Structures are given as structure tokens and as C-alpha cells.
Amino acid sequence: MRLLAILLICFSICKTFASGTVPPLYESVLLVGDDHVAGAFGNALDRYLRTIAVDVNTIAQCGSNPDNWTGSSTDFVPTRCGFWQRNESGQEKRSKDFKPRSFEEELAKADPDLTLIVLGTFMLTDSKEMANQREPIEKMVAEVGKVASRCIWIGPPQIKKQPYAANLQEGVRLLEGILKKRRCEFIDSTKFSKYHGKNGLDYQVAAGTNWGAAVSKVVEKLNRPSAKEVHDLDSVVPGEIGPPSNQEMK
């Protein structure tokens, strides 16, 4: 019954789209990540999120891994090369001398309905570093679950700088393996990105924007009922929805 109620809400939203009036899907969205979030990719994704949510808070830590986000304000380790934020009002903040809040504290502040995490590139130095990030990844996902937020993890894109590029597929498999056992959907960015840049890691504006637009479409699909669900719901007659029968419950 809970699933049916959720699908009915989604169906109602889709019907409203057809009328030309688009209501927000979410009250609050939190987007966190590394350099990519502060660049063209993050800008494209941020723009999309602001079309489906009332409040969006986007935060990036340069060069960050999951362990740079976990812990409390007294024991977690911030990155050294910079911080960028676009808050709920669209105001931007950049700083190299910063002490950001931990991921847990950002979740408590935003109380998001949807949380997106864009991390994984900077753990690709070697197998040991990737293994070290397993527990922080699990902790981040667990923290999202504690605030009853929907979780989407966006993995690293196509890159050319070594040793990151050589370890990319191993890193993607690690993320998929962890996230498939938890309630956090995974988007494999290697399927939606094509690297264009100078240093092998940072994306040029056009390539980053294309990547962000492609991932936004994937997020959009995750937010909408499938064609079969829409068809099934379209055939529901008002007043016929009730508690499941004994046969349905078996």
C-alpha cells in the first residue's frame, strides 16, 4: 500500500507536468562532492536540481574522499585545497582557508529529502586507498539513511591522469558492490562522460556540462514512475483503492 501511495503521488506529478505547471518534487536537496561538483558538471547538475526542489544546497571540497566528510567537527579531516558552496538562496562561497562541517552535520542542517554524493575519483590512487575508503563510504550512506533521505551516489567519470585512470574500473566495481547492498542508488558516470581537459582530471566546460546534463537525465528517470507504472495507475478507478486482500498479502 505504501508503494502504491508513492506511485500515485508520482503519477499525479506527471499529470501536472502535462498541464504546464511543474511542482517541486522535493522540499530540500543536498549535493556534496569533490572538484567535479565545483566545476561545470556540478553547475549543470545544480541547475537541474533547482528545478525539482524548493531548497538546494551544493557543497564541494577540493580533492576530497569519503573520509574527508565523515566524523564530527572535532575529528574529521577537511581537504587543504579549497571549499565551494552554492546555498539554498543561490549564493556562492569560495575559500581556501576553511573548516567546513562534516557530512553528518550538513545532513542535520539541510534535513534533505534527496541526497546526492559525487565522490570516488581521488580514492583511485591504488587498491589500498580504495579499500581504506570502504568504511567511510558505508558510513556516509548510513548517515543518509538516518535522516530518511533518498540516496544517490554518482561515481567518478572517464579520466586520463595516472594512476587514477588505471584504477577507474576497479573503483567503480567497489562502489557498485558497496551500494547495491544498501539503499543508495549508484550512477556509473563512466557511461555518461567523455574526458576533455588538460590535466587528465578536471573537465573543460563543454565536456563537464554534457556529463552533468546526462547524469541529470538519469536522476530525472529515477524520480519518475516507469511507463508500466503509469499505465497501471492510469487504469485505477478512484474509490477502488483499499487495503490489500488476503490473497494479495500472501
mmCIF file of C-alpha atoms in Angstrom:
data_model
loop_
_atom_site.group_PDB
_atom_site.id
_atom_site.type_symbol
_atom_site.label_atom_id
_atom_site.label_comp_id
_atom_site.label_asym_id
_atom_site.label_seq_id
_atom_site.Cartn_x
_atom_site.Cartn_y
_atom_site.Cartn_z
ATOM 1 C CA MET A 1 0.000 0.000 0.000
ATOM 2 C CA ARG A 2 2.847 2.371 0.785
ATOM 3 C CA LEU A 3 4.367 1.713 -2.661
ATOM 4 C CA LEU A 4 1.020 2.328 -4.314
ATOM 5 C CA ALA A 5 0.615 5.617 -2.458
ATOM 6 C CA ILE A 6 4.078 6.741 -3.577
ATOM 7 C CA LEU A 7 3.346 5.805 -7.183
ATOM 8 C CA LEU A 8 0.047 7.668 -7.086
ATOM 9 C CA ILE A 9 1.870 10.789 -5.944
ATOM 10 C CA CYS A 10 4.390 10.402 -8.776
ATOM 11 C CA PHE A 11 1.545 9.832 -11.218
ATOM 12 C CA SER A 12 -0.176 12.981 -10.031
ATOM 13 C CA ILE A 13 3.047 14.902 -10.592
ATOM 14 C CA CYS A 14 3.360 13.537 -14.126
ATOM 15 C CA LYS A 15 -0.228 14.619 -14.857
ATOM 16 C CA THR A 16 0.594 18.074 -13.547
ATOM 17 C CA PHE A 17 3.576 18.245 -15.898
ATOM 18 C CA ALA A 18 1.195 17.779 -18.818
ATOM 19 C CA SER A 19 -0.834 20.766 -17.666
ATOM 20 C CA GLY A 20 2.258 23.003 -17.806
ATOM 21 C CA THR A 21 2.548 23.567 -14.045
ATOM 22 C CA VAL A 22 5.532 21.782 -12.523
ATOM 23 C CA PRO A 23 5.508 21.389 -8.727
ATOM 24 C CA PRO A 24 8.760 20.680 -6.880
ATOM 25 C CA LEU A 25 9.443 17.020 -6.229
ATOM 26 C CA TYR A 26 11.479 17.723 -3.108
ATOM 27 C CA GLU A 27 11.455 20.229 -0.280
ATOM 28 C CA SER A 28 15.216 20.007 0.310
ATOM 29 C CA VAL A 29 18.149 18.540 -1.647
ATOM 30 C CA LEU A 30 21.777 18.208 -0.543
ATOM 31 C CA LEU A 31 24.537 17.725 -3.139
ATOM 32 C CA VAL A 32 28.098 17.129 -1.916
ATOM 33 C CA GLY A 33 31.294 16.096 -3.647
ATOM 34 C CA ASP A 34 34.785 16.854 -4.884
ATOM 35 C CA ASP A 35 36.236 19.202 -7.553
ATOM 36 C CA HIS A 36 33.767 17.997 -10.174
ATOM 37 C CA VAL A 37 30.895 19.464 -8.145
ATOM 38 C CA ALA A 38 32.628 22.858 -8.109
ATOM 39 C CA GLY A 39 33.084 22.745 -11.895
ATOM 40 C CA ALA A 40 30.892 22.588 -14.995
ATOM 41 C CA PHE A 41 29.479 19.183 -14.096
ATOM 42 C CA GLY A 42 28.287 20.395 -10.689
ATOM 43 C CA ASN A 43 26.855 23.583 -12.158
ATOM 44 C CA ALA A 44 24.786 21.598 -14.665
ATOM 45 C CA LEU A 45 23.523 19.171 -12.020
ATOM 46 C CA ASP A 46 22.843 22.007 -9.563
ATOM 47 C CA ARG A 47 20.756 23.852 -12.177
ATOM 48 C CA TYR A 48 18.638 20.760 -12.748
ATOM 49 C CA LEU A 49 18.146 20.105 -9.031
ATOM 50 C CA ARG A 50 16.879 23.656 -8.518
ATOM 51 C CA THR A 51 14.055 22.890 -10.966
ATOM 52 C CA ILE A 52 12.776 19.971 -8.869
ATOM 53 C CA ALA A 53 13.356 21.205 -5.303
ATOM 54 C CA VAL A 54 12.459 24.179 -3.135
ATOM 55 C CA ASP A 55 15.881 24.315 -1.439
ATOM 56 C CA VAL A 56 19.182 23.028 -2.850
ATOM 57 C CA ASN A 57 22.481 23.178 -1.003
ATOM 58 C CA THR A 58 25.562 22.254 -3.071
ATOM 59 C CA ILE A 59 28.947 21.819 -1.377
ATOM 60 C CA ALA A 60 32.329 20.774 -2.780
ATOM 61 C CA GLN A 61 35.648 20.025 -1.104
ATOM 62 C CA CYS A 62 38.602 20.065 -3.497
ATOM 63 C CA GLY A 63 40.388 16.713 -3.719
ATOM 64 C CA SER A 64 38.065 15.075 -1.213
ATOM 65 C CA ASN A 65 37.426 11.424 -0.499
ATOM 66 C CA PRO A 66 34.641 9.989 1.677
ATOM 67 C CA ASP A 67 36.910 10.067 4.739
ATOM 68 C CA ASN A 68 37.237 13.856 4.334
ATOM 69 C CA TRP A 69 33.495 14.106 5.000
ATOM 70 C CA THR A 70 32.950 11.656 7.830
ATOM 71 C CA GLY A 71 33.369 12.209 11.550
ATOM 72 C CA SER A 72 32.454 15.175 13.729
ATOM 73 C CA SER A 73 33.672 18.767 13.525
ATOM 74 C CA THR A 74 36.355 17.885 16.086
ATOM 75 C CA ASP A 75 37.857 14.834 14.392
ATOM 76 C CA PHE A 76 37.133 14.773 10.654
ATOM 77 C CA VAL A 77 39.834 15.945 8.248
ATOM 78 C CA PRO A 78 38.989 18.724 5.744
ATOM 79 C CA THR A 79 40.876 18.911 2.465
ATOM 80 C CA ARG A 80 43.533 21.560 2.041
ATOM 81 C CA CYS A 81 42.953 22.948 -1.446
ATOM 82 C CA GLY A 82 39.570 24.621 -1.255
ATOM 83 C CA PHE A 83 35.875 24.770 -0.495
ATOM 84 C CA TRP A 84 32.944 25.863 -2.657
ATOM 85 C CA GLN A 85 29.256 26.192 -1.852
ATOM 86 C CA ARG A 86 26.066 27.375 -3.509
ATOM 87 C CA ASN A 87 23.474 27.602 -0.762
ATOM 88 C CA GLU A 88 19.680 27.471 -0.736
ATOM 89 C CA SER A 89 19.468 31.101 -1.848
ATOM 90 C CA GLY A 90 21.879 30.548 -4.749
ATOM 91 C CA GLN A 91 24.669 32.497 -3.031
ATOM 92 C CA GLU A 92 28.203 31.207 -3.675
ATOM 93 C CA LYS A 93 31.116 30.968 -1.284
ATOM 94 C CA ARG A 94 34.727 30.044 -2.092
ATOM 95 C CA SER A 95 37.560 29.694 0.370
ATOM 96 C CA LYS A 96 40.966 28.031 0.724
ATOM 97 C CA ASP A 97 41.151 28.718 4.450
ATOM 98 C CA PHE A 98 38.153 26.809 5.713
ATOM 99 C CA LYS A 99 36.799 24.463 8.344
ATOM 100 C CA PRO A 100 33.603 23.005 6.835
ATOM 101 C CA ARG A 101 31.011 20.989 8.670
ATOM 102 C CA SER A 102 31.154 17.218 8.440
ATOM 103 C CA PHE A 103 28.706 15.329 6.243
ATOM 104 C CA GLU A 104 26.678 14.341 9.295
ATOM 105 C CA GLU A 105 26.379 17.994 10.322
ATOM 106 C CA GLU A 106 25.422 19.075 6.793
ATOM 107 C CA LEU A 107 22.676 16.434 6.747
ATOM 108 C CA ALA A 108 21.354 17.640 10.087
ATOM 109 C CA LYS A 109 21.298 21.236 8.832
ATOM 110 C CA ALA A 110 19.689 20.533 5.437
ATOM 111 C CA ASP A 111 17.337 17.705 6.505
ATOM 112 C CA PRO A 112 17.174 16.689 2.829
ATOM 113 C CA ASP A 113 14.557 14.591 1.077
ATOM 114 C CA LEU A 114 17.184 13.729 -1.555
ATOM 115 C CA THR A 115 20.950 13.455 -1.031
ATOM 116 C CA LEU A 116 23.435 13.149 -3.889
ATOM 117 C CA ILE A 117 27.100 12.262 -3.300
ATOM 118 C CA VAL A 118 29.724 12.769 -6.015
ATOM 119 C CA LEU A 119 32.876 11.092 -4.723
ATOM 120 C CA GLY A 120 35.334 8.398 -5.775
ATOM 121 C CA THR A 121 37.848 9.984 -8.142
ATOM 122 C CA PHE A 122 40.539 10.754 -5.572
ATOM 123 C CA MET A 123 40.486 7.311 -3.983
ATOM 124 C CA LEU A 124 41.756 5.806 -7.249
ATOM 125 C CA THR A 125 45.447 6.148 -6.368
ATOM 126 C CA ASP A 126 45.782 2.418 -5.553
ATOM 127 C CA SER A 127 43.902 -0.609 -4.217
ATOM 128 C CA LYS A 128 44.908 0.121 -0.626
ATOM 129 C CA GLU A 129 43.419 3.611 -0.698
ATOM 130 C CA MET A 130 40.208 2.296 -2.241
ATOM 131 C CA ALA A 131 39.947 -0.331 0.489
ATOM 132 C CA ASN A 132 40.531 2.380 3.114
ATOM 133 C CA GLN A 133 37.516 4.275 1.779
ATOM 134 C CA ARG A 134 35.077 1.381 2.165
ATOM 135 C CA GLU A 135 34.147 2.179 5.773
ATOM 136 C CA PRO A 136 33.715 5.963 5.168
ATOM 137 C CA ILE A 137 31.507 5.183 2.130
ATOM 138 C CA GLU A 138 29.358 2.886 4.242
ATOM 139 C CA LYS A 139 29.194 5.500 6.983
ATOM 140 C CA MET A 140 28.047 8.242 4.607
ATOM 141 C CA VAL A 141 25.253 6.048 3.244
ATOM 142 C CA ALA A 142 24.232 5.064 6.774
ATOM 143 C CA GLU A 143 24.037 8.746 7.768
ATOM 144 C CA VAL A 144 21.733 9.427 4.802
ATOM 145 C CA GLY A 145 19.510 6.592 5.963
ATOM 146 C CA LYS A 146 19.292 8.036 9.475
ATOM 147 C CA VAL A 147 17.614 11.203 8.172
ATOM 148 C CA ALA A 148 15.272 9.147 5.941
ATOM 149 C CA SER A 149 16.593 10.791 2.783
ATOM 150 C CA ARG A 150 16.693 9.243 -0.658
ATOM 151 C CA CYS A 151 20.305 8.469 -1.599
ATOM 152 C CA ILE A 152 22.044 8.661 -4.988
ATOM 153 C CA TRP A 153 25.806 8.156 -5.357
ATOM 154 C CA ILE A 154 27.405 9.449 -8.561
ATOM 155 C CA GLY A 155 30.699 7.729 -9.332
ATOM 156 C CA PRO A 156 33.859 9.101 -10.994
ATOM 157 C CA PRO A 157 33.819 9.936 -14.726
ATOM 158 C CA GLN A 158 36.172 8.967 -17.520
ATOM 159 C CA ILE A 159 39.630 10.355 -16.719
ATOM 160 C CA LYS A 160 43.124 10.148 -18.248
ATOM 161 C CA LYS A 161 45.545 11.010 -15.458
ATOM 162 C CA GLN A 162 47.505 8.124 -13.993
ATOM 163 C CA PRO A 163 47.272 6.213 -11.721
ATOM 164 C CA TYR A 164 43.605 7.252 -11.403
ATOM 165 C CA ALA A 165 42.664 6.119 -14.926
ATOM 166 C CA ALA A 166 44.241 2.672 -14.482
ATOM 167 C CA ASN A 167 42.223 2.080 -11.302
ATOM 168 C CA LEU A 168 38.939 3.582 -12.512
ATOM 169 C CA GLN A 169 37.071 0.353 -13.267
ATOM 170 C CA GLU A 170 38.211 -1.246 -10.003
ATOM 171 C CA GLY A 171 36.904 1.805 -8.143
ATOM 172 C CA VAL A 172 33.557 1.669 -9.941
ATOM 173 C CA ARG A 173 33.184 -2.027 -9.060
ATOM 174 C CA LEU A 174 33.984 -1.252 -5.421
ATOM 175 C CA LEU A 175 31.306 1.461 -5.267
ATOM 176 C CA GLU A 176 28.726 -0.720 -7.010
ATOM 177 C CA GLY A 177 29.471 -3.607 -4.678
ATOM 178 C CA ILE A 178 29.013 -1.483 -1.566
ATOM 179 C CA LEU A 179 25.963 0.462 -2.683
ATOM 180 C CA LYS A 180 23.938 -2.412 -4.134
ATOM 181 C CA LYS A 181 23.727 -3.866 -0.610
ATOM 182 C CA ARG A 182 22.393 -0.594 0.770
ATOM 183 C CA ARG A 183 19.556 1.769 -0.037
ATOM 184 C CA CYS A 184 21.614 4.081 -2.221
ATOM 185 C CA GLU A 185 21.274 4.127 -5.995
ATOM 186 C CA PHE A 186 24.512 4.246 -7.977
ATOM 187 C CA ILE A 187 25.104 6.142 -11.217
ATOM 188 C CA ASP A 188 28.172 4.999 -13.149
ATOM 189 C CA SER A 189 29.486 8.228 -14.658
ATOM 190 C CA THR A 190 31.894 6.386 -16.960
ATOM 191 C CA LYS A 191 28.845 5.602 -19.121
ATOM 192 C CA PHE A 192 27.854 9.271 -19.428
ATOM 193 C CA SER A 193 31.140 11.162 -19.712
ATOM 194 C CA LYS A 194 33.893 11.718 -22.238
ATOM 195 C CA TYR A 195 37.028 13.393 -20.972
ATOM 196 C CA HIS A 196 38.210 16.697 -22.431
ATOM 197 C CA GLY A 197 40.698 18.671 -20.359
ATOM 198 C CA LYS A 198 44.345 19.460 -19.781
ATOM 199 C CA ASN A 199 45.449 17.734 -16.583
ATOM 200 C CA GLY A 200 43.677 14.405 -17.022
ATOM 201 C CA LEU A 201 41.227 15.022 -14.139
ATOM 202 C CA ASP A 202 39.425 18.366 -14.461
ATOM 203 C CA TYR A 203 36.796 18.642 -17.182
ATOM 204 C CA GLN A 204 36.571 21.539 -19.620
ATOM 205 C CA VAL A 205 33.280 23.448 -19.532
ATOM 206 C CA ALA A 206 31.595 21.807 -22.531
ATOM 207 C CA ALA A 207 32.540 18.243 -21.546
ATOM 208 C CA GLY A 208 31.642 18.830 -17.909
ATOM 209 C CA THR A 209 28.299 20.380 -18.843
ATOM 210 C CA ASN A 210 27.475 17.436 -21.130
ATOM 211 C CA TRP A 211 28.316 14.999 -18.348
ATOM 212 C CA GLY A 212 26.174 16.936 -15.873
ATOM 213 C CA ALA A 213 23.252 17.091 -18.295
ATOM 214 C CA ALA A 214 23.454 13.340 -18.960
ATOM 215 C CA VAL A 215 23.527 12.496 -15.244
ATOM 216 C CA SER A 216 20.619 14.896 -14.641
ATOM 217 C CA LYS A 217 18.559 12.862 -17.113
ATOM 218 C CA VAL A 218 19.390 9.682 -15.203
ATOM 219 C CA VAL A 219 18.346 11.337 -11.932
ATOM 220 C CA GLU A 220 15.158 12.501 -13.652
ATOM 221 C CA LYS A 221 14.343 8.918 -14.657
ATOM 222 C CA LEU A 222 14.952 7.704 -11.118
ATOM 223 C CA ASN A 223 12.458 10.313 -9.887
ATOM 224 C CA ARG A 224 9.644 9.273 -12.245
ATOM 225 C CA PRO A 225 7.410 6.198 -12.366
ATOM 226 C CA SER A 226 8.074 3.766 -15.209
ATOM 227 C CA ALA A 227 5.815 3.599 -18.283
ATOM 228 C CA LYS A 228 4.265 0.390 -16.933
ATOM 229 C CA GLU A 229 3.572 2.013 -13.555
ATOM 230 C CA VAL A 230 1.922 4.992 -15.262
ATOM 231 C CA HIS A 231 -0.208 2.643 -17.394
ATOM 232 C CA ASP A 232 -1.244 0.578 -14.371
ATOM 233 C CA LEU A 233 -2.077 3.666 -12.328
ATOM 234 C CA ASP A 234 -3.971 5.244 -15.203
ATOM 235 C CA SER A 235 -6.361 2.288 -15.074
ATOM 236 C CA VAL A 236 -7.017 2.690 -11.342
ATOM 237 C CA VAL A 237 -10.615 3.784 -10.701
ATOM 238 C CA PRO A 238 -10.984 6.285 -7.818
ATOM 239 C CA GLY A 239 -12.576 4.619 -4.822
ATOM 240 C CA GLU A 240 -11.280 1.184 -5.758
ATOM 241 C CA ILE A 241 -8.060 1.607 -3.786
ATOM 242 C CA GLY A 242 -8.305 -0.113 -0.462
ATOM 243 C CA PRO A 243 -6.431 -2.434 1.843
ATOM 244 C CA PRO A 244 -4.867 -5.463 0.126
ATOM 245 C CA SER A 245 -6.828 -8.684 0.121
ATOM 246 C CA ASN A 246 -5.621 -11.771 1.944
ATOM 247 C CA GLN A 247 -4.560 -13.238 -1.399
ATOM 248 C CA GLU A 248 -2.551 -10.098 -2.272
ATOM 249 C CA MET A 249 -0.783 -10.213 1.059
ATOM 250 C CA LYS A 250 0.469 -13.757 0.511
#
